[in-house]
Coordinates of N, CA and C in Angstrom, one line a residue:
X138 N 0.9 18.7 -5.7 CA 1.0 18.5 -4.3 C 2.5 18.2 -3.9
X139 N 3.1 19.1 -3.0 CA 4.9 18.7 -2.2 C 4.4 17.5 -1.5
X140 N 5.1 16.6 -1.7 CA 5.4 15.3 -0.3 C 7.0 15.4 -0.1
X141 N 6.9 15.5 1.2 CA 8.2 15.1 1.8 C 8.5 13.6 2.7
X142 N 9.5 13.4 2.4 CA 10.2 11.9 2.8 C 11.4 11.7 3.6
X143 N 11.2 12.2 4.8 CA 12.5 11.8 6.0 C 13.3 10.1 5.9
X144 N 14.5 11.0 5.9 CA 15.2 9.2 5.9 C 16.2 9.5 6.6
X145 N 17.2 8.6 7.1 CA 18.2 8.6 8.3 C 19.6 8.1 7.1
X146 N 19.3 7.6 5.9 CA 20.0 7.6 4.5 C 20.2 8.2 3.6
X147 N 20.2 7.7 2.3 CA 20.4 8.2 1.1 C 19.3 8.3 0.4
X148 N 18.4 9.4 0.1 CA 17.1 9.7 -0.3 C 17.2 8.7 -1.9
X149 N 16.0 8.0 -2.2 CA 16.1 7.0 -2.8 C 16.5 7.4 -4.5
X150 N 16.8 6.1 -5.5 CA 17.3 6.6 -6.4 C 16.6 5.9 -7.8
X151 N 15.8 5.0 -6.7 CA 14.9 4.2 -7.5 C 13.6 3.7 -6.8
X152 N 12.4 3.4 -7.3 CA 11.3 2.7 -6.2 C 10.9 1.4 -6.9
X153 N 11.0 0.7 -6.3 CA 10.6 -1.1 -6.7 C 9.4 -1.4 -6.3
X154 N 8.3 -2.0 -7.4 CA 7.8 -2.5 -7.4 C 7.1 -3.1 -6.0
X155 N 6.0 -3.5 -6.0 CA 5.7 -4.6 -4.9 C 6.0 -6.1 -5.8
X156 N 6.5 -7.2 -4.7 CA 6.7 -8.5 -5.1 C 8.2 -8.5 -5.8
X157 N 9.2 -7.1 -5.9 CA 10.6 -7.1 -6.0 C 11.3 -7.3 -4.9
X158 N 12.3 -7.8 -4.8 CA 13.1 -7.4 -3.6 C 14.2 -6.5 -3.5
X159 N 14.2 -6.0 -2.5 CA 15.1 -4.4 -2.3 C 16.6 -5.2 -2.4
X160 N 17.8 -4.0 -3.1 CA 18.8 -4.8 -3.2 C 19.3 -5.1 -1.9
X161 N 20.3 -6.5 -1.5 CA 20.9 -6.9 -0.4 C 19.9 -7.9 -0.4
X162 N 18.5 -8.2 -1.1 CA 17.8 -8.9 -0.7 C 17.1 -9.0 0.5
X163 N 16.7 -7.8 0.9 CA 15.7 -7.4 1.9 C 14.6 -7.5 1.3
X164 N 13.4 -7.7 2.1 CA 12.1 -7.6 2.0 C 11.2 -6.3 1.7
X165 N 10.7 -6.0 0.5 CA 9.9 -5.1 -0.1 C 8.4 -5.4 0.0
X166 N 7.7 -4.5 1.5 CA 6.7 -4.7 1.7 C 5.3 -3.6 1.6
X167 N 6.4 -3.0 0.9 CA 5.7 -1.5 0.3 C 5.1 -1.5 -1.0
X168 N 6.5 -1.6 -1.9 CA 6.8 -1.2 -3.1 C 6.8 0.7 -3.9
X169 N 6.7 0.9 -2.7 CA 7.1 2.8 -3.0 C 7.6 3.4 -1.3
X170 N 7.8 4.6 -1.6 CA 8.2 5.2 -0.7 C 7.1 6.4 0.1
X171 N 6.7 6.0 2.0 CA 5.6 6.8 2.4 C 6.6 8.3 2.5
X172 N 5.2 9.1 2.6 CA 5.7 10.5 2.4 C 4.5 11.2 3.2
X173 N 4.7 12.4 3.4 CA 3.7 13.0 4.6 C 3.6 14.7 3.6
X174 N 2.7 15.3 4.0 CA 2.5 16.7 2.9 C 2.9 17.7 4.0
X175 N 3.5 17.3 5.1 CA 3.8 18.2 5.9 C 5.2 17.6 6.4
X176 N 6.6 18.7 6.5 CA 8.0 18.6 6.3 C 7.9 17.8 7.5
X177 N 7.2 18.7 8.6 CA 7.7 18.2 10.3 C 7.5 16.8 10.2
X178 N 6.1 16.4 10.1 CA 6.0 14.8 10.2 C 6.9 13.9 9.5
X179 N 7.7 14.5 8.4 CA 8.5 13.7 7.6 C 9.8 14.2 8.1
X180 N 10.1 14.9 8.8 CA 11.0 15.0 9.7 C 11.4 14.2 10.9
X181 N 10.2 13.9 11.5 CA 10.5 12.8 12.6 C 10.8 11.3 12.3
X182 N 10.9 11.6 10.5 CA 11.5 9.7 10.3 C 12.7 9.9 9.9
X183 N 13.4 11.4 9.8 CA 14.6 11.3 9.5 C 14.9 12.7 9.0
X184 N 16.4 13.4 9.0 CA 16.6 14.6 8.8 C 16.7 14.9 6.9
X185 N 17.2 13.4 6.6 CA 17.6 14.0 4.7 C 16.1 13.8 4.0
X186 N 16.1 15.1 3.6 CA 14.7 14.7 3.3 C 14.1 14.4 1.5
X187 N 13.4 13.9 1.0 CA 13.3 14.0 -0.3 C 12.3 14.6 -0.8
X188 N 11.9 15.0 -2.0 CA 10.9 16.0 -1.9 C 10.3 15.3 -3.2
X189 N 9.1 15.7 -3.2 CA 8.0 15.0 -4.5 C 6.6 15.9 -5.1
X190 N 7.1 16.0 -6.0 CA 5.9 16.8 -7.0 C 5.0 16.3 -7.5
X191 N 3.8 15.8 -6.8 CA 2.8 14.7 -7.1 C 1.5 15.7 -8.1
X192 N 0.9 15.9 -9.3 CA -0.1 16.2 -9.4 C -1.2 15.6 -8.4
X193 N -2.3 16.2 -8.3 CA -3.6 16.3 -7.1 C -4.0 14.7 -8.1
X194 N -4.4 15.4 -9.6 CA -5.0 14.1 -9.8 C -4.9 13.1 -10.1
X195 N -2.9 12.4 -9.9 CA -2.3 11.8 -10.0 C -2.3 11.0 -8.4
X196 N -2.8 11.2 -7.4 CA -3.0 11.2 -5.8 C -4.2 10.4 -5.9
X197 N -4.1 9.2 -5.7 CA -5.4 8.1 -5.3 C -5.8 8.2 -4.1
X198 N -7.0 9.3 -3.3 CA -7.1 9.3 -2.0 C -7.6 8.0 -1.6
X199 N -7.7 8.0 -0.4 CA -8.3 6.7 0.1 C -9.9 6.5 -0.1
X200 N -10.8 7.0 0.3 CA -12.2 7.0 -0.3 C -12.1 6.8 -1.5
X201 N -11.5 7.0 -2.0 CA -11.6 6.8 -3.8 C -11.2 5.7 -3.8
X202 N -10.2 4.8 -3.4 CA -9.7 3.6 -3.4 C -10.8 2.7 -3.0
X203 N -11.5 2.6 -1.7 CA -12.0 2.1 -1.0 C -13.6 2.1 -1.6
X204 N -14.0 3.0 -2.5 CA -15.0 3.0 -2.8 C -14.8 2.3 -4.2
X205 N -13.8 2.2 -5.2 CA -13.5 1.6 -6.4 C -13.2 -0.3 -5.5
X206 N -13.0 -0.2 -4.5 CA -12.7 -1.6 -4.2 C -14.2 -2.4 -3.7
X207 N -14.7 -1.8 -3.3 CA -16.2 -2.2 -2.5 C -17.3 -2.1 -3.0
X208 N -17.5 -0.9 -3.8 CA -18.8 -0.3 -4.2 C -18.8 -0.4 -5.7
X209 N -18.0 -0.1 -6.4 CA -17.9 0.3 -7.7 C -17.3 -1.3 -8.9
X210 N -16.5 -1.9 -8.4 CA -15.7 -3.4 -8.3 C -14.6 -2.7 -9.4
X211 N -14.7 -1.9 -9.6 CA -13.5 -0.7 -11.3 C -12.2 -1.5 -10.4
X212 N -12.0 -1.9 -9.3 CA -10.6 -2.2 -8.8 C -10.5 -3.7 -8.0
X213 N -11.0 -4.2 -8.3 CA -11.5 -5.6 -7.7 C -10.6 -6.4 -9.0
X214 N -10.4 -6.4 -10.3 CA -9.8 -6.9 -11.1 C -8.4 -6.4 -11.6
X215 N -8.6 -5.4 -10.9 CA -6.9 -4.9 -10.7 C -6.5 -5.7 -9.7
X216 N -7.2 -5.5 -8.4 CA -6.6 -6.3 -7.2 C -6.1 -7.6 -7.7
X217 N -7.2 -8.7 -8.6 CA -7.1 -10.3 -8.6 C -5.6 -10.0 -9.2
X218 N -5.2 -9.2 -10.0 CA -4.4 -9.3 -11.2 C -3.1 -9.2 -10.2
X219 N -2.8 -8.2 -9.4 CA -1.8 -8.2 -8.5 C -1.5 -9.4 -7.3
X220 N -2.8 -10.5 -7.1 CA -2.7 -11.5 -6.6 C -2.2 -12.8 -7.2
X221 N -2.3 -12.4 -8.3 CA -1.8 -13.1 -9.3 C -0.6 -13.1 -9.8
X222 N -0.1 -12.2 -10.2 CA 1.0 -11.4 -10.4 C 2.0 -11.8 -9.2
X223 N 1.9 -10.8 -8.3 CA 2.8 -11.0 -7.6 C 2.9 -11.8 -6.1
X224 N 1.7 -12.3 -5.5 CA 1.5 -13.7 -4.9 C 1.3 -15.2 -5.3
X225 N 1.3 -14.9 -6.8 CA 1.2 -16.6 -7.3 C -0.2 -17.1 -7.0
X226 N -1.7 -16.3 -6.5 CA -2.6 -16.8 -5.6 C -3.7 -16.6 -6.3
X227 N -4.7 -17.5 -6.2 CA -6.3 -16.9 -7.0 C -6.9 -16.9 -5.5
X228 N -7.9 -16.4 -5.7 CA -9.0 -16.3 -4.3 C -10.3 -16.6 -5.0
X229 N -10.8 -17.3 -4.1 CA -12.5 -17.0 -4.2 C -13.0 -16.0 -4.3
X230 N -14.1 -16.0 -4.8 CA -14.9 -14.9 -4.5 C -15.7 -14.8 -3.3
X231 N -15.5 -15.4 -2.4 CA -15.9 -14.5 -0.6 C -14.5 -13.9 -0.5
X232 N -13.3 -14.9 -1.0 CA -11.9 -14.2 0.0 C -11.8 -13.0 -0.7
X233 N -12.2 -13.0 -2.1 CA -11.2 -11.6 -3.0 C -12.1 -10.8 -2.2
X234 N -13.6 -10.6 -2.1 CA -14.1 -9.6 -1.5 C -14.1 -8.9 0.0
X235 N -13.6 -10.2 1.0 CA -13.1 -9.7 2.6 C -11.7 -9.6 1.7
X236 N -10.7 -9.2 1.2 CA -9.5 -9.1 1.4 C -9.7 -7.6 0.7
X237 N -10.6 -7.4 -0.3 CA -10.3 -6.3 -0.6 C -10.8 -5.4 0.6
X238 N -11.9 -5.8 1.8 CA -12.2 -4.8 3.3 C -10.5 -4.4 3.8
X239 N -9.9 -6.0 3.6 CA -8.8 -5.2 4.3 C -7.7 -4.3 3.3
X240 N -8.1 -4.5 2.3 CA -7.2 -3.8 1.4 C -7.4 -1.8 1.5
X241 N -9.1 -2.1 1.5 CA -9.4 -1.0 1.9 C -9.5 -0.1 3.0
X242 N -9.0 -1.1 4.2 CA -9.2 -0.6 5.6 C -9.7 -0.5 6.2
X243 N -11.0 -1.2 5.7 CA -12.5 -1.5 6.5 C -12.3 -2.3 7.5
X244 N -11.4 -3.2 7.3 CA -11.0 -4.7 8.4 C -9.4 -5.0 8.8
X245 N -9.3 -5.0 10.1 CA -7.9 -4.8 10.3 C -7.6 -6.7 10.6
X246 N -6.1 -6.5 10.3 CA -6.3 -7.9 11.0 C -6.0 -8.1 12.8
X247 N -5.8 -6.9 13.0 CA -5.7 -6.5 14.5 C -6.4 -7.0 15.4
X248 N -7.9 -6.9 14.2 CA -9.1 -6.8 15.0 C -10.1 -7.6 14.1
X249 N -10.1 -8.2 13.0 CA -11.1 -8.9 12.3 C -9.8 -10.0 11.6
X250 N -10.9 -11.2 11.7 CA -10.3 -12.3 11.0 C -10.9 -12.7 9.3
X251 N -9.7 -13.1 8.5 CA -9.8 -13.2 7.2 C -11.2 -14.3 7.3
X252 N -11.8 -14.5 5.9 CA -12.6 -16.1 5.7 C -12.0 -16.5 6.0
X253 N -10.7 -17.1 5.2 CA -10.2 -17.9 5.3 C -9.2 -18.6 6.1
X254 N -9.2 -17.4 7.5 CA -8.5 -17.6 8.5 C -7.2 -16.5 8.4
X255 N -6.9 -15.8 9.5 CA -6.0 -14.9 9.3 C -4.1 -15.5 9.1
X256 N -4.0 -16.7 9.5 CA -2.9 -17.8 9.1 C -2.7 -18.0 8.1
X257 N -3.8 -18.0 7.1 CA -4.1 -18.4 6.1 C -3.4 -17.4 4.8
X258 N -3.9 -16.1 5.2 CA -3.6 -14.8 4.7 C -1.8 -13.9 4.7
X259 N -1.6 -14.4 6.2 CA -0.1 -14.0 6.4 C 0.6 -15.1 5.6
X260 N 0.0 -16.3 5.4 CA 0.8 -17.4 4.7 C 0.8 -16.7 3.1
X261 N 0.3 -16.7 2.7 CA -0.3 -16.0 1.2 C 0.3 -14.4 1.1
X262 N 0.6 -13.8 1.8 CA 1.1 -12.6 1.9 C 2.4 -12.8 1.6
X263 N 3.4 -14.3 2.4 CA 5.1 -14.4 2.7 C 4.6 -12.9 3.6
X264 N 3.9 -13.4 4.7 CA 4.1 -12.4 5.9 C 4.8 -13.3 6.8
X265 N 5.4 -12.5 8.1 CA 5.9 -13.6 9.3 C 5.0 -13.5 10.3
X266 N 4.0 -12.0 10.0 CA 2.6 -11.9 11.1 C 2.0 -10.9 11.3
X267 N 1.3 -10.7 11.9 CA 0.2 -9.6 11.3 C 0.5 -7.9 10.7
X268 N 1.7 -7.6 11.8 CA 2.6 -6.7 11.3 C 3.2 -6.4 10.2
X269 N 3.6 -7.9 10.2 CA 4.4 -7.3 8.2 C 3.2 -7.8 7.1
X270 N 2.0 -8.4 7.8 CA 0.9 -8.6 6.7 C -0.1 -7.4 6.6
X271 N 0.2 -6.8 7.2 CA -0.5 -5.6 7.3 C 0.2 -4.2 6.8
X272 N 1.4 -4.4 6.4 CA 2.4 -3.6 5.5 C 2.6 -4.3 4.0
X273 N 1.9 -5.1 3.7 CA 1.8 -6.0 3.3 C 0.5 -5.3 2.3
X274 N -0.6 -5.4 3.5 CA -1.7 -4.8 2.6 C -1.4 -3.9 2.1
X275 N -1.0 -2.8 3.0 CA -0.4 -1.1 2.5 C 0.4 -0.9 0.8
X276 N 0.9 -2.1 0.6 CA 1.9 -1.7 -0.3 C 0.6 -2.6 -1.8
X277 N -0.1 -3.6 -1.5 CA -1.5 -4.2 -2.4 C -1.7 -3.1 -2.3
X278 N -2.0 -2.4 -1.8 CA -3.4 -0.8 -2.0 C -2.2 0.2 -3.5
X279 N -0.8 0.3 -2.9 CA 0.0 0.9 -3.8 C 0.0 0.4 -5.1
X280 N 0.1 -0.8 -5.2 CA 0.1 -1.7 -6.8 C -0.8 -1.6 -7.1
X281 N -2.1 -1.6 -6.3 CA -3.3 -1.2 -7.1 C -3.4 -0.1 -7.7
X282 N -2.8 0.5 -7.1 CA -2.8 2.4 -7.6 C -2.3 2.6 -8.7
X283 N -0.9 2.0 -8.5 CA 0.0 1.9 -9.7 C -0.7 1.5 -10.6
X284 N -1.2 0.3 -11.0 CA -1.6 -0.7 -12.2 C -2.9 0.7 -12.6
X285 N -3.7 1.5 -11.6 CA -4.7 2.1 -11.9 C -4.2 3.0 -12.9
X286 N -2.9 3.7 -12.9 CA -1.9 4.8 -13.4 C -1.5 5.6 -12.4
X287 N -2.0 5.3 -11.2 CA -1.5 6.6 -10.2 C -0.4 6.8 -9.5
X288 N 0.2 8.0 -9.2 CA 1.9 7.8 -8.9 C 1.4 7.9 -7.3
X289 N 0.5 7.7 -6.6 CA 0.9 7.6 -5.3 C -0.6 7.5 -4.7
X290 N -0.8 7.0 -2.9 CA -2.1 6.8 -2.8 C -1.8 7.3 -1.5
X291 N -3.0 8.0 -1.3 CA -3.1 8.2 0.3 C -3.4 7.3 1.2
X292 N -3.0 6.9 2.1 CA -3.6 6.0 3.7 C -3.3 6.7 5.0
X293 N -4.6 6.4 5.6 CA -4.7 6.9 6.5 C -4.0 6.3 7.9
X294 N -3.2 7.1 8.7 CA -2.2 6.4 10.2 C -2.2 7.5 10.9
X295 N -1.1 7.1 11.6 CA -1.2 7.8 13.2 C -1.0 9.3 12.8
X296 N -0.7 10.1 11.8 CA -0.4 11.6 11.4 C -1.6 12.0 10.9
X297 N -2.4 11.5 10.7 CA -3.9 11.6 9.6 C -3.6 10.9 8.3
X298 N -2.8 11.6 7.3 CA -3.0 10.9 6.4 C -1.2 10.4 5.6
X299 N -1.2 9.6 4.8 CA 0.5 9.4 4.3 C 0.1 9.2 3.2
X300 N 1.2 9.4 2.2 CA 1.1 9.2 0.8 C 2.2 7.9 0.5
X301 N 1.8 6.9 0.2 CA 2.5 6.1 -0.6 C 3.2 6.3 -1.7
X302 N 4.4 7.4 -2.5 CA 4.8 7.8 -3.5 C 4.9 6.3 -4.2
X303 N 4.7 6.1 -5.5 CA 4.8 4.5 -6.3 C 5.5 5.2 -7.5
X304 N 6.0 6.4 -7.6 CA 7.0 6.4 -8.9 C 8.0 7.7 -8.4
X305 N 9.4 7.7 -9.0 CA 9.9 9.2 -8.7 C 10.0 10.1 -10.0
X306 N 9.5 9.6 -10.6 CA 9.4 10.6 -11.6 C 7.5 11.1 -11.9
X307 N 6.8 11.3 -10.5 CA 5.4 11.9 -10.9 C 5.6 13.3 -10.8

């Protein structure tokens, strides 16, 4: 699978992790780089573009994600492990299971509140609010993928669908 990656910079030279911080010490709330399977839509984020050779079954679609998170639990112990890892945080077991809805995109915080209170969650995230906790999730769904082996995951937004690239060498 081509993914392409519009940028208004220098097409990347490395991808960091989630829970690293980007150099200058900006905030890494990804930890990979989104990408679109079609040039135009990756055009409108920027002219230099980068290009990515993803195998199909190296590509974590989202149903597959969301069904290993909810249905199957195969990713429910990846998740704790990245909560752990890289938020310092354990959860219950009510919260691990609403967080992995929103992990999976069942539950927005737009529009649904955590158990444990959605203050609660942007606090635990090092979000400033629902926006960057919600970029936040985007990039949990990526580390999940990663830790699963996968170099990239699909999510669904305003184009249909984006690929989270999580390595540059897939």
């Amino acid at each position: 699978m081509k993914l392409f990656s519009g940028t208004y910079g220098n097409p990347a030279t490395a991808i960091i992790p989630l829970g690293k911080m980007l150099p200058g010490g900006r905030d890494n709330w990804f930890g990979g780089i989104f990408a679109s399977d079609s040039e135009d839509v990756a055009r409108s984020h920027g002219d230099v573009m980068q290009v990515f050779e993803v195998d199909d079954e190296q590509v974590l679609r989202h149903n597959d994600l969301r069904h290993e998170l909810l249905y199957s639990g195969a990713a429910i112990s990846v998740l704790r492990a990245v909560l752990k890892d890289v938020f310092r945080r354990e959860f219950s077991e009510e919260a691990m299971f609403d967080l992995a809805e929103f992990v999976a995109g069942d539950k927005s915080l737009f529009q649904d509140d955590f158990v444990d209170g959605n203050d609660a969650l942007i606090s635990v995230l090092g979000a400033y609010d629902e926006g960057t906790a919600d970029w936040c999730l985007q990039g949990i769904s990526g580390e999940v993928a990663r830790r699963m082996g996968y170099a990239a995951v699909e999510m669904p937004d305003e184009h249909g669908a984006s690929y989270l690239v999580l390595t540059l060498a897939a």
